Each structure stands twice: as C-alpha cells, then as structure tokens.
XYZ file of C-alpha atoms in Angstrom:
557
model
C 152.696 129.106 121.233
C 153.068 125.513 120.531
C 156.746 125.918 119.521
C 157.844 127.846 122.365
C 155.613 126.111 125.210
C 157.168 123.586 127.268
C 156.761 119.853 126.066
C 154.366 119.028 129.110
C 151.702 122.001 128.810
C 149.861 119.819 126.349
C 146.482 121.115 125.245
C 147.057 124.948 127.303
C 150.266 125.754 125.618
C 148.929 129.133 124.495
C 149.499 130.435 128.413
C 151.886 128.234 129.960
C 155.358 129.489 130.647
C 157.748 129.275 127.770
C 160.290 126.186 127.669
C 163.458 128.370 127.493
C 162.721 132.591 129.031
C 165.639 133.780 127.030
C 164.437 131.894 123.861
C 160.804 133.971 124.620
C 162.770 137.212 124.961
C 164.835 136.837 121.651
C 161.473 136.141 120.227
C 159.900 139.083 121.370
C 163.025 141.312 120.609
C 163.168 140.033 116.716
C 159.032 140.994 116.504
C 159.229 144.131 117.782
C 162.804 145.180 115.600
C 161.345 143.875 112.249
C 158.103 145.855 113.016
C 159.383 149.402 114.263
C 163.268 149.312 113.502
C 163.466 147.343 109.919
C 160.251 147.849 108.210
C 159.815 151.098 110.040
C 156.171 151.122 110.717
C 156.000 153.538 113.357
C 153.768 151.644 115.821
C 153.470 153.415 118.611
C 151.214 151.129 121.741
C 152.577 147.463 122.575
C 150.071 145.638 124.536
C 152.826 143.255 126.499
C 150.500 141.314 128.858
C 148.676 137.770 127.217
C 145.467 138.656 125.665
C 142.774 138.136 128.256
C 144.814 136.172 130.269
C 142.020 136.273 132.978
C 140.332 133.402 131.328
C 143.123 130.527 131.952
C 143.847 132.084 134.971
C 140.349 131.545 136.471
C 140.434 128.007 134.750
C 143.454 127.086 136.254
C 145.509 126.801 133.289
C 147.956 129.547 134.200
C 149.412 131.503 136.735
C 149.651 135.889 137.187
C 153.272 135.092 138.059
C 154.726 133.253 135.241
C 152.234 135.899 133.027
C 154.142 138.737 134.790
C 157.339 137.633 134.594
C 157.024 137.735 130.651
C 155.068 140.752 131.117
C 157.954 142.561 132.576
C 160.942 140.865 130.008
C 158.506 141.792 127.451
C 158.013 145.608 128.694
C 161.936 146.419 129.238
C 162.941 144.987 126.013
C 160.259 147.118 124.001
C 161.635 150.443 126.075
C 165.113 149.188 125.424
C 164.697 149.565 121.386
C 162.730 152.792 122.100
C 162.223 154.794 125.239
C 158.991 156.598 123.636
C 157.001 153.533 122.398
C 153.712 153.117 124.670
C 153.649 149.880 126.601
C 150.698 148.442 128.567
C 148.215 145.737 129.783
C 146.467 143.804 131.079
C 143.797 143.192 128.635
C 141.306 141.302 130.712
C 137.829 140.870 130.062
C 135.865 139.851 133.132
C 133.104 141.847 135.269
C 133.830 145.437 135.541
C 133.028 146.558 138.233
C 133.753 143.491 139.178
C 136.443 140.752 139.402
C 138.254 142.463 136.338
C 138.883 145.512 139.281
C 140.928 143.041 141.040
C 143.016 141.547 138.024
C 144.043 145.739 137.332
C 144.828 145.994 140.959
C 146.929 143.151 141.117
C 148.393 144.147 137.975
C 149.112 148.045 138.843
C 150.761 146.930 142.375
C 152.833 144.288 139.839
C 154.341 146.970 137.946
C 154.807 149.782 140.640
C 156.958 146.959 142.645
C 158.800 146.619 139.642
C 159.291 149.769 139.129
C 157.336 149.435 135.184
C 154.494 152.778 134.945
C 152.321 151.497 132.224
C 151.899 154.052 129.618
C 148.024 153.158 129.096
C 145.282 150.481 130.441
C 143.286 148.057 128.422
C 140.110 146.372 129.045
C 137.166 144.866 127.466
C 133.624 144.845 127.945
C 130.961 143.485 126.020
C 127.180 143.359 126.309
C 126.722 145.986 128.620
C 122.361 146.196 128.937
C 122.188 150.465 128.601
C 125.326 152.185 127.160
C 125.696 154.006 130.487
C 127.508 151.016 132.033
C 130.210 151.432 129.586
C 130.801 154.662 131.848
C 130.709 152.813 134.940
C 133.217 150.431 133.775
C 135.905 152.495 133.006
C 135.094 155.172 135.972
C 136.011 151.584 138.015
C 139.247 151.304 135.986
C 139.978 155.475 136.885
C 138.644 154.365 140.746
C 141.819 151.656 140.820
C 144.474 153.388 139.179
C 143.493 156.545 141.826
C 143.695 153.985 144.807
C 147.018 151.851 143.307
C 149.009 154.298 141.969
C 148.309 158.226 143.047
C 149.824 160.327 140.344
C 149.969 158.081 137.503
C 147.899 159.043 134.456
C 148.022 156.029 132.008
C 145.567 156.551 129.104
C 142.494 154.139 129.120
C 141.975 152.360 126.410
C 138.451 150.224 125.371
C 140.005 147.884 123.452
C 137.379 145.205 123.435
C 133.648 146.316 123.296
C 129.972 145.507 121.527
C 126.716 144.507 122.364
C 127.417 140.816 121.912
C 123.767 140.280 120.342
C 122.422 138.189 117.416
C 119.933 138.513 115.165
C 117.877 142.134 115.237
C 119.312 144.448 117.779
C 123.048 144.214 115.737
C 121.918 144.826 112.600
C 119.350 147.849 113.132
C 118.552 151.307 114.433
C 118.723 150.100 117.931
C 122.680 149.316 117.251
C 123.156 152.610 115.896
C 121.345 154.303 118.951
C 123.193 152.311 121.402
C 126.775 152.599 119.596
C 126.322 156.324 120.025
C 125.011 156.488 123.112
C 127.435 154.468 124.178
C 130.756 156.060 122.446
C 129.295 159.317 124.449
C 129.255 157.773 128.008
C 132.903 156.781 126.936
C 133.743 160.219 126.607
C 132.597 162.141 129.297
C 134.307 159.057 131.459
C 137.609 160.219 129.870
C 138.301 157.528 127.761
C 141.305 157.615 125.222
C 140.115 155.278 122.826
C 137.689 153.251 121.860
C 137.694 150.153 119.759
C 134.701 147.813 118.944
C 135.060 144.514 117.497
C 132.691 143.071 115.397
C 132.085 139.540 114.612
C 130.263 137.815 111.665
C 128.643 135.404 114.082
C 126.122 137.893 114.908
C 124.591 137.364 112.163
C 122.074 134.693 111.783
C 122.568 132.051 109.464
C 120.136 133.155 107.360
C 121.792 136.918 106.808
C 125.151 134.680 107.019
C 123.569 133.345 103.938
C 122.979 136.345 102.208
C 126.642 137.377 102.124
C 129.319 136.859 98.890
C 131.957 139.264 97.057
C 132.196 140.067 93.343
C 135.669 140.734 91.225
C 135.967 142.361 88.097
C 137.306 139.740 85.677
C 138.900 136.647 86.817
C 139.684 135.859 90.635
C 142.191 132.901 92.185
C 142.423 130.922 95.317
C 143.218 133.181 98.384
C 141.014 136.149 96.962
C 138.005 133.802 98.484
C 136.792 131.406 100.943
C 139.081 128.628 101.081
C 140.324 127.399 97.279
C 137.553 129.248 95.359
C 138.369 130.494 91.886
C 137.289 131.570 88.763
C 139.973 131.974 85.767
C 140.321 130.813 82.514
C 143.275 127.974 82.261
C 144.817 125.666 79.583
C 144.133 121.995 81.465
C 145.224 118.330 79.601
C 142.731 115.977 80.017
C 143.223 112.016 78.565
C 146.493 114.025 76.894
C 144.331 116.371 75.367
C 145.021 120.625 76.496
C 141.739 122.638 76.288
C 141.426 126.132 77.256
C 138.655 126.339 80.288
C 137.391 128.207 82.587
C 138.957 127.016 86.052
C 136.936 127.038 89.163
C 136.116 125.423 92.717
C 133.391 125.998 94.902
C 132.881 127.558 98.150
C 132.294 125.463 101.527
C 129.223 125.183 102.837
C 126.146 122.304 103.322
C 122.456 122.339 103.637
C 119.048 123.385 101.688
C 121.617 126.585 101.103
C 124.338 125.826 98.424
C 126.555 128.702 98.139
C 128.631 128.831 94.661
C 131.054 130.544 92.952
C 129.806 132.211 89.458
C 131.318 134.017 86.182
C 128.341 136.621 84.815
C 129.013 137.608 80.632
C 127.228 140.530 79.673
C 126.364 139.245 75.914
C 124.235 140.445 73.115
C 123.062 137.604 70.981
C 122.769 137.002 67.164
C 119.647 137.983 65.798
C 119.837 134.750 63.742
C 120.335 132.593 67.113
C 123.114 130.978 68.155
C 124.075 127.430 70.258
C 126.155 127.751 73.254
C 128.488 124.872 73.335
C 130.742 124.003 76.396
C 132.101 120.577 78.038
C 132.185 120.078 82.084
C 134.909 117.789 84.119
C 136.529 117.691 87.325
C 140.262 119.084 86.356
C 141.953 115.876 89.244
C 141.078 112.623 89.660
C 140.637 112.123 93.284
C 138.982 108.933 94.109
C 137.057 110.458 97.239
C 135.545 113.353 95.636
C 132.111 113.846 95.645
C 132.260 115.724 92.376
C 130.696 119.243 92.072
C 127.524 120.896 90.619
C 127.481 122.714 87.901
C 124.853 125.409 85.816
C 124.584 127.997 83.690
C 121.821 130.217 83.756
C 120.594 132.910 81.922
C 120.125 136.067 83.196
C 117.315 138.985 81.858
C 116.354 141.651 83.559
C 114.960 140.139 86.966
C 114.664 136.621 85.894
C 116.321 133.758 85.328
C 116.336 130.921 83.234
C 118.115 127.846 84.051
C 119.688 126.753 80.757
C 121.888 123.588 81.960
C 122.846 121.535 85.040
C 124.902 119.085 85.347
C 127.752 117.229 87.671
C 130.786 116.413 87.266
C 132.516 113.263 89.003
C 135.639 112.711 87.222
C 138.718 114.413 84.519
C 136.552 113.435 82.277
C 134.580 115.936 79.094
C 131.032 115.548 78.599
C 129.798 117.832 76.027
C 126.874 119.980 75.900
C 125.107 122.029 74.134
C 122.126 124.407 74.608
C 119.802 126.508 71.883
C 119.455 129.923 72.296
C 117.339 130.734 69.701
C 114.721 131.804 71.523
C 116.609 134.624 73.097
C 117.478 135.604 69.760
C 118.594 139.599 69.387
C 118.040 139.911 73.351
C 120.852 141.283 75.743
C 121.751 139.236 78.748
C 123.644 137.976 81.044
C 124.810 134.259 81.263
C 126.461 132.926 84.346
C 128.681 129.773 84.630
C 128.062 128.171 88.491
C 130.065 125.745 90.467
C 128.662 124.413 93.831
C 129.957 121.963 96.036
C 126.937 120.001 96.242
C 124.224 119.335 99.401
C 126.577 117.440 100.865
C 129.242 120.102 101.449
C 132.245 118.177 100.632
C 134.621 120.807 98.298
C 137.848 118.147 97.936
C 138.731 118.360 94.194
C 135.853 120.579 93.580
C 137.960 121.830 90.622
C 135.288 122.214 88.139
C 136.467 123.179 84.372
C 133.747 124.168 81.745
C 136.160 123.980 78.583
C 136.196 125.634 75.685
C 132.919 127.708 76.497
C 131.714 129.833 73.444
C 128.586 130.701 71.653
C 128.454 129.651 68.235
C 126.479 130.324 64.976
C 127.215 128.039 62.532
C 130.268 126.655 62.799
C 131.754 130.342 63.613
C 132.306 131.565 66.939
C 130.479 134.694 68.373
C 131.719 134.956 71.703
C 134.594 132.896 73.890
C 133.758 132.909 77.432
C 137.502 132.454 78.339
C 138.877 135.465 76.221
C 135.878 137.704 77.780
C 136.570 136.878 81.228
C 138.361 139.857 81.958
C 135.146 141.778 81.495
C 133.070 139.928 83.559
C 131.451 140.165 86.762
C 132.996 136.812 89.017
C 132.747 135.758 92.273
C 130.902 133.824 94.948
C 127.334 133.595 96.649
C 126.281 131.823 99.468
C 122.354 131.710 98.617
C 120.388 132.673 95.594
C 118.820 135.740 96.011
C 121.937 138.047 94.839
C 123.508 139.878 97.968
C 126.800 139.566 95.553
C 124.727 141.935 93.127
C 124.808 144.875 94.879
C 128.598 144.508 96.985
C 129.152 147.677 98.594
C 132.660 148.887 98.312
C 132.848 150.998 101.364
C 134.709 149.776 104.329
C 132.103 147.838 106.480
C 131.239 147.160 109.977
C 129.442 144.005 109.274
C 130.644 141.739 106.876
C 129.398 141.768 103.567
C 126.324 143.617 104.851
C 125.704 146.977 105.629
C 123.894 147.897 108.801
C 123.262 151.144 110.428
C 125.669 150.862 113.224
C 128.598 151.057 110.395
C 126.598 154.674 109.615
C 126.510 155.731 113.086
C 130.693 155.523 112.827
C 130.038 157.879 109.569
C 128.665 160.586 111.408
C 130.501 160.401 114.711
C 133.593 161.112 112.551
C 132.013 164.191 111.543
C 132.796 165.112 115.104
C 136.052 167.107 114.608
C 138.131 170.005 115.389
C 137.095 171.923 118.277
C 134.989 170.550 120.871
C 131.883 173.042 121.895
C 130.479 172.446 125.119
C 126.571 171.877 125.205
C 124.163 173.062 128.117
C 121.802 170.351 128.699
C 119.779 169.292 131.947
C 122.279 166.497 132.555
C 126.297 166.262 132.539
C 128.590 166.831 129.053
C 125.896 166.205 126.831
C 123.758 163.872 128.510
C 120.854 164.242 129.703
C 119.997 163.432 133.061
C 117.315 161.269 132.566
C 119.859 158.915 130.285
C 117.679 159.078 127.043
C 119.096 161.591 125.200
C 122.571 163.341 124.558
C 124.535 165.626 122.077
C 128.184 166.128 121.204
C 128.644 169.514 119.209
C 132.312 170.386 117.550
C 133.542 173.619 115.392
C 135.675 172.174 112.071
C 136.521 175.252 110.343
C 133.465 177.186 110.076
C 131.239 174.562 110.359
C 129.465 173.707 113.526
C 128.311 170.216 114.026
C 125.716 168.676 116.862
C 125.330 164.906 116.712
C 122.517 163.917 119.080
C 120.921 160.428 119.694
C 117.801 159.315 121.494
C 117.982 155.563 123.247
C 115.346 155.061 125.484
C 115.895 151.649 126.853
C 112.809 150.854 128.112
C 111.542 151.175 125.155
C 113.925 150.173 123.216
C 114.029 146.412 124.789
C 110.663 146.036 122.263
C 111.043 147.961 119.546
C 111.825 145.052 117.465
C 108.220 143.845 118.103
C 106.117 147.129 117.894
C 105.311 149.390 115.128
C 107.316 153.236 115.265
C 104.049 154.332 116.886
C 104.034 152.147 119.324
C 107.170 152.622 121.104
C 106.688 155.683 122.441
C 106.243 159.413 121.610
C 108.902 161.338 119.841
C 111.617 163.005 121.936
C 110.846 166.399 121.375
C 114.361 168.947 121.020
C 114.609 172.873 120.921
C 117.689 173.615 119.360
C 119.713 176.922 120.414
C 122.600 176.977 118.510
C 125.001 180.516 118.684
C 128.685 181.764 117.718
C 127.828 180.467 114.328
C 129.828 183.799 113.207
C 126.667 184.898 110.182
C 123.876 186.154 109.672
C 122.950 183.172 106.921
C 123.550 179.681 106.894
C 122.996 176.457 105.222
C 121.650 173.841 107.072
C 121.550 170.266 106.506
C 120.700 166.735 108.446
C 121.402 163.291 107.954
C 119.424 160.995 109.892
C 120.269 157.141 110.900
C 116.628 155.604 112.436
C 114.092 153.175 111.471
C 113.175 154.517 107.954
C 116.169 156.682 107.253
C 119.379 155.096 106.059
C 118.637 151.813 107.297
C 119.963 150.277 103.774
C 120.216 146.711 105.910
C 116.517 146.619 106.349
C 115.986 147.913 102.705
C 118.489 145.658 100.561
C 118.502 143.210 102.353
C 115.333 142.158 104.662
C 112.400 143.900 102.625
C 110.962 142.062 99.436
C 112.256 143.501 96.733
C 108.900 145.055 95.464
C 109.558 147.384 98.449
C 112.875 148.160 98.818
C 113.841 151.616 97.791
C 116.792 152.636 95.813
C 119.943 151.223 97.711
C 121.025 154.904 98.265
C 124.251 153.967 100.819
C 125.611 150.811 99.075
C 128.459 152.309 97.335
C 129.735 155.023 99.493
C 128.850 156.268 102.869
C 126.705 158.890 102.261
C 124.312 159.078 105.145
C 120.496 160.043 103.996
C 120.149 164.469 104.100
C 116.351 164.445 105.353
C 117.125 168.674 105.486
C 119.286 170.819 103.276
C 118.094 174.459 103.462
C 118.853 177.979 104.179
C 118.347 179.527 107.169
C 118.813 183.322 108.709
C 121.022 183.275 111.856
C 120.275 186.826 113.256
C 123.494 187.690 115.795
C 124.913 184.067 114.581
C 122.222 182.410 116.361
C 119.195 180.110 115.629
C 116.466 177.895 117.795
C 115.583 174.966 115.595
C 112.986 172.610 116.722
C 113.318 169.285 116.516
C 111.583 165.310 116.807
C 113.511 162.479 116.988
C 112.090 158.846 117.523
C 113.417 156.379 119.991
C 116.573 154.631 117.942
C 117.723 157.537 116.276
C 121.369 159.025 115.462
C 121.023 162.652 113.798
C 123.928 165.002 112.711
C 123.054 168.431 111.620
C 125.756 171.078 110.172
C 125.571 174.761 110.019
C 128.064 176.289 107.324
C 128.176 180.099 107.015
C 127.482 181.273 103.576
C-alpha cells in the first residue's frame, strides 16, 4: 500500500485512494494474470472490495466512494481475463444484525447502479455468545440481499468467524461443542461456506510457552522463528577453520527462556568416555549480549545438566565433561542455545566446535557427522511440548485441542445428506441444546450430534462433569440402513474423550494417558460392535454430557 498510496495519506495509506487509478488497475491486472493465466492456479473467488474496510471508514480514514471506485476497476478487470471467475465483497466485520446490514446495503445498491451482480457475499463475525446467532447473522445478510436486489442469489460466504476467547473455552470441549453447534446453525441458514480463523493469541502465555517444532537432522534460518538454526558448519575463528555445530536462538524474554536444541541418541563406552567441545559466538558484534549455552543429558525422564556456559565473543573456550559415570548407559545428549533473560538474539550465533566424545585420544562419536540423525529444533519452555510434535495439520498452533477434532468428524459428513426428524427445525432441536446432521457415503450412514447447553456451559470450566447438569438423554431410530447386520462404531470428542490438549498438555504427567491423537487424527472409538438391524433399522439409546461432539457410523456387513 505504501508504494501505491498517495504521498499525503501518511500513516492510513493502507485505505486511501491510490496516487495514480490506472497505475492501481495495471497492478491488479498483473496479480490476477500471474495467478490464474501464467501459473495457472485455477482460483476460482476474488474478493475485490478492501478487507474490512468498515473499520477506516468508521474512523474516518477512508471513504465508500473512493473504496468503490476500485471496487468496480477491480471487478471488470477480473471478468475481463475470465467471464466465469467469482467476484465479490464487501468483507466487513461490524454488528450483524447491525451496522454491518447497512455497509451490505449500501454496497448491493453500489453494484446494482453499476450494473456489477456480485457472484457471492462475505462477512465476518466473531464472538457470537450461543452458536445460534451465527444463524441470525447471516439470515440478516439473506434479509438485505431479498430487500436490495430481488432475484439475485449470490452465495454467502462466512469468511471470518470464532469465538474470539482466551484461555479455557478455546482450547476445550466447550470449543468443540460450540464449533459444531455452530457450523450447524450455518447450515440450515443456507450458508455456502464457512471459514474460521484461528489465532495463536488465544492462547495464554503460559500454553504460548509450551509450544516448539522438531526436524529430523539439521534445520536453517527460515525453517524457525526468526534466524534460528541448528547445522553443522566449517567457521574460521583467529584464522583458524573448525567444523561446529552452527546455531542461534529463538526470541523471547522472561523467567521463560525458550532455546533451540540438537538431541544425539548415543550409547556410551563401557570403559567411559570424555565429551570434549569448545563454545564461541561465530561474529563479533560489539552490542551483543552473547548467548547461553548447555548440554544436558538426557535418560529416560530425567535430566542431568552436564555444562553451561556463555558465550560473549568469536572467541573458543574449551571444555570438557566426564562421563564415566554413565558408563555402558544409552542416552540422549542435547546441545542448547538460548538467548539469555534478557531477550536480546543479535549475533546469537552460537558455535559448539568440534563436539565429539572421546576415549582416549580416539574418537567415539562426532556430533557434527551424526547430525543428520538427530532430533533438532526449538522450545520455548522446559517441559518438552517439542517431544511429542504432532504432525497432523492443526487448528491451534503447535497444540492440539479438541476443536481441531470436531473439524475431523464434521468431515465425516459426506455424500448424501439424510434428513433427520427432530422436535426442532433441520436437525436442531427446538429448545437450542441439541442437534444432529446425518449423511449416506456409500453404504455407510453417518449421524454427528452435539449437545451445548449454554447455560450450563458458561461454568463448566469451574464445576466438576457432575455438576453441570444431567446427561442429555437420546433415542436413536436410525432406518434405510439396507441390512439386516451392521457394525457400529463411535468416536466421541467431550471432557474425558479425545481431549489430548487437556491430557498432553495441562495434566501432570503422572496422569496423562497415552497421547492417543498426537500423530494422526484418529478421534477416540468409545463403541465398535455388531449390531442386528431387523428391516435395516435400529433404536440405539444414547447419553451425551453437556460439551460433547459424537459421530457414530453404521456400515452394512
């Protein structure tokens, strides 16, 4: 924006009209050619309207005309390169219902004046209180469009939506409960599509804390938080080369000093051994604070700290460290290199050169020839997150939670949708507690339900499971299942079922159970069983406790 704002916007260049219009068209022509016409990539929607726009707008730092006008040179020159690619707006995020109302109005009676149908709507909407208002919102979106423009069918698009919360309610059952809930509302409104955003500040600081990534073997700057690194390099010091390990810590200040690490499985010499290593800084750089620096050894569940050290300048100071009394043992031994309490990562390039273990005067093990075997990265507390990195796609960061689950069982939900009799509307029941979505894949059938009761729900962080409230109690009728056998089975999402956040991650370790869901996303089965289906039907009774996301499958057999 700076580049193409006018000289005098100053500090709101990001939505003040463009210095030259024809310089903002090329602009936009050359982005959208290089992304559909020369690299091909077949995208399809073109939001053409500012991002949320409504924000300067209200601050006085724009104006809906100038916003327009580049709404509509942007909008003709997409349909020019391509009559079929999707173009729309306006992307605003206030009230709704609400002032955001108004902002579509004004924008729909834009673009019928100018003779420019949008092919689909965006909005946002965050932090609705019970995932019914989710409906209401975009029911007022369908209200406008019905008023504005009779006969145009634009598809609605969510583009923006979460529950905006810190701490507890974002990283627990009562996310996954209200995700659901609130991706069903969304449906029986008519919605198109749905998109939730998810941002790492709602963590707290101390789950913040408790994130870090591992690599297999060595990893360079880019692959980490600002310049972190850990890879073995030839560096000259005082005109001397030395082969090192090369690293640099991670940012960060406090009584938490994140770090990045190299961990070497290594079995050692029964007749002992010395492990011998100098530390430096690899630049001089007179303002550098220098870096810490460890190595600990690792067995089992303990630790033992075997050196620390810091290092201010390109300059080697040698150490070396007896190992005699871990003689025969296997372990693990783990180079660190932290920035320090004071935060302050300039020239944290910290080299441990010419790491080995040694017996004698022979060498039993080089750190910097092994490094492609080890286990490297960064950690932003002790206490290990980094040792059990999931490798599934995540919702969440670094960290798992049960909402990312609740998007592994609503994309269960496909093929045929099968409509569900309830005492309610589509799947939800009246009294706004409970609701199911049921779908035919095949010969599967497939009934997600969820149970949110907000009332009780606003303190289940607080009370025990038996204090929030009975169990919702659901009889089942399922038919057309098309045999007279089947094989059921249930995952369940709640307060004791796949809630891997609360069990890796808050719990003690002494009572966490196995981290069943860190490595794929397979959602706990609390019910895998055969069952008779007499006529293709069955009546299967059912408890679910407030906070709860449940997906049960029938497969003929």
């Amino acid at each position: 924006p700076a580049a193409l704002a006018s000289p005098a916007a100053g500090p709101t260049h990001a939505y003040s009209p463009p210095r030259d219009l024809e310089e903002w068209t090329h602009f936009m022509r050359r982005i959208v050619e290089h992304c559909n016409v020369e690299r091909d990539l077949g995208i399809r929607y073109w939001v053409t309207m500012l991002n949320e726009a409504d924000i300067p707008v209200r601050r006085g730092q724009a104006q809906w005309d100038s916003l327009y006008d580049l709404y509509e040179r942007t909008t003709r020159l997409v349909k020019a390169i391509d009559p079929n690619l999707k173009v729309g707006g306006p992307a605003t995020c206030g009230p709704l219902p609400g002032t955001q109302e108004e902002d579509i109005r004004s924008y729909l009676r834009f673009c019928r004046a100018r003779d420019l149908p949008p092919d689909f709507l965006c909005f946002h909407a965050y932090g609705r209180p019970h995932p019914r208002e989710y409906e209401d919102a975009i029911l007022a979106v369908r209200r406008v469009v019905a008023e504005e423009w009779p006969g145009l069918r634009p598809e609605l698009f969510l583009d923006e939506w979460n529950l905006w919360g810190k701490g507890y309610r974002q990283n627990s059952e009562y996310a996954a409960a209200y995700l659901a809930a609130a991706v069903h509302y969304q449906i029986r409104a008519g919605l198109s599509r749905s998109c939730i955003v998810s941002f790492n500040s709602h963590l707290s600081d101390t789950e913040m804390a408790e994130t870090g990534r591992t690599f297999q073997g060595p990893f360079r700057k880019g692959d980490a938080p600002g310049a972190a690194r850990f890879h073995p390099e030839t560096v000259e010091i005082e005109g001397k080369p030395r082969r090192c390990l090369y690293t640099h810590s991670i940012p960060g200040k406090g009584t938490i000093v994140p770090y990045t690490f190299g961990r070497f499985q290594v079995a050692l010499p029964r007749e002992g051994c010395i492990l011998r290593t100098g530390t430096a800084l690899a630049l001089d750089y007179p303002d550098a604070d220098g870096c810490g620096m460890s190595i600990v050894l690792r067995e089992n569940d303990r630790e033992t700290l075997l050196l620390t050290t810091h290092a201010r300048a390109p300059r080697w100071e040698e150490h070396e460290v007896d190992l005699s009394r871990f003689s025969g043992r296997a372990v693990a031994i783990e180079f660190r290199t932290d920035c320090g309490r004071a935060g302050d990562t300039r020239a944290d390039h910290g080299l441990w050169g010419s790491p080995v273990l040694a017996g004698g005067d022979e060498t039993v093990f080089d750190f910097c020839v092994a490094v492609a075997e080890a286990t490297t990265g960064y950690v932003s507390a002790p206490g290990g997150w980094h040792e059990r990195e999931p490798t599934l796609p995540l919702i969440k960061g670094d960290v798992v939670t049960p909402a990312f689950f609740t998007y592994v069982l609503l994309d269960q939900l496909r093929g045929e949708r099968l409509p569900v009799h309830i005492e309610g509307a589509d799947g939800i029941h009246a009294g706004d507690t409970d609701g199911a979505l049921a779908c035919r894949d095949g010969a599967k059938v497939r009934v997600l339900l969820w149970h949110f009761d907000a009332a009780l729900a606003e303190f289940a962080n607080v009370l025990a499971p038996a204090a929030v409230g009975p169990e919702c109690r659901i009889e089942l009728q399922l038919a057309g299942l098309g045999a007279e056998r089947c094989r059921l089975s249930q995952r369940l999402v709640d307060a004791e079922h796949s809630n891997v956040y609360t069990d890796a991650v808050r719990k003690p370790p002494a009572e966490r159970r196995a981290p069943e869901n860190l490595d794929d996303d397979a959602v706990e089965v609390v019910d895998d069983r055969s069952v008779t289906t007499p006529g293709g039907r069955i009546t299967l009774p059912l408890r679910l406790r407030n906070l709860s996301v449940t997906l049960l499958e029938m497969e003929p057999e």
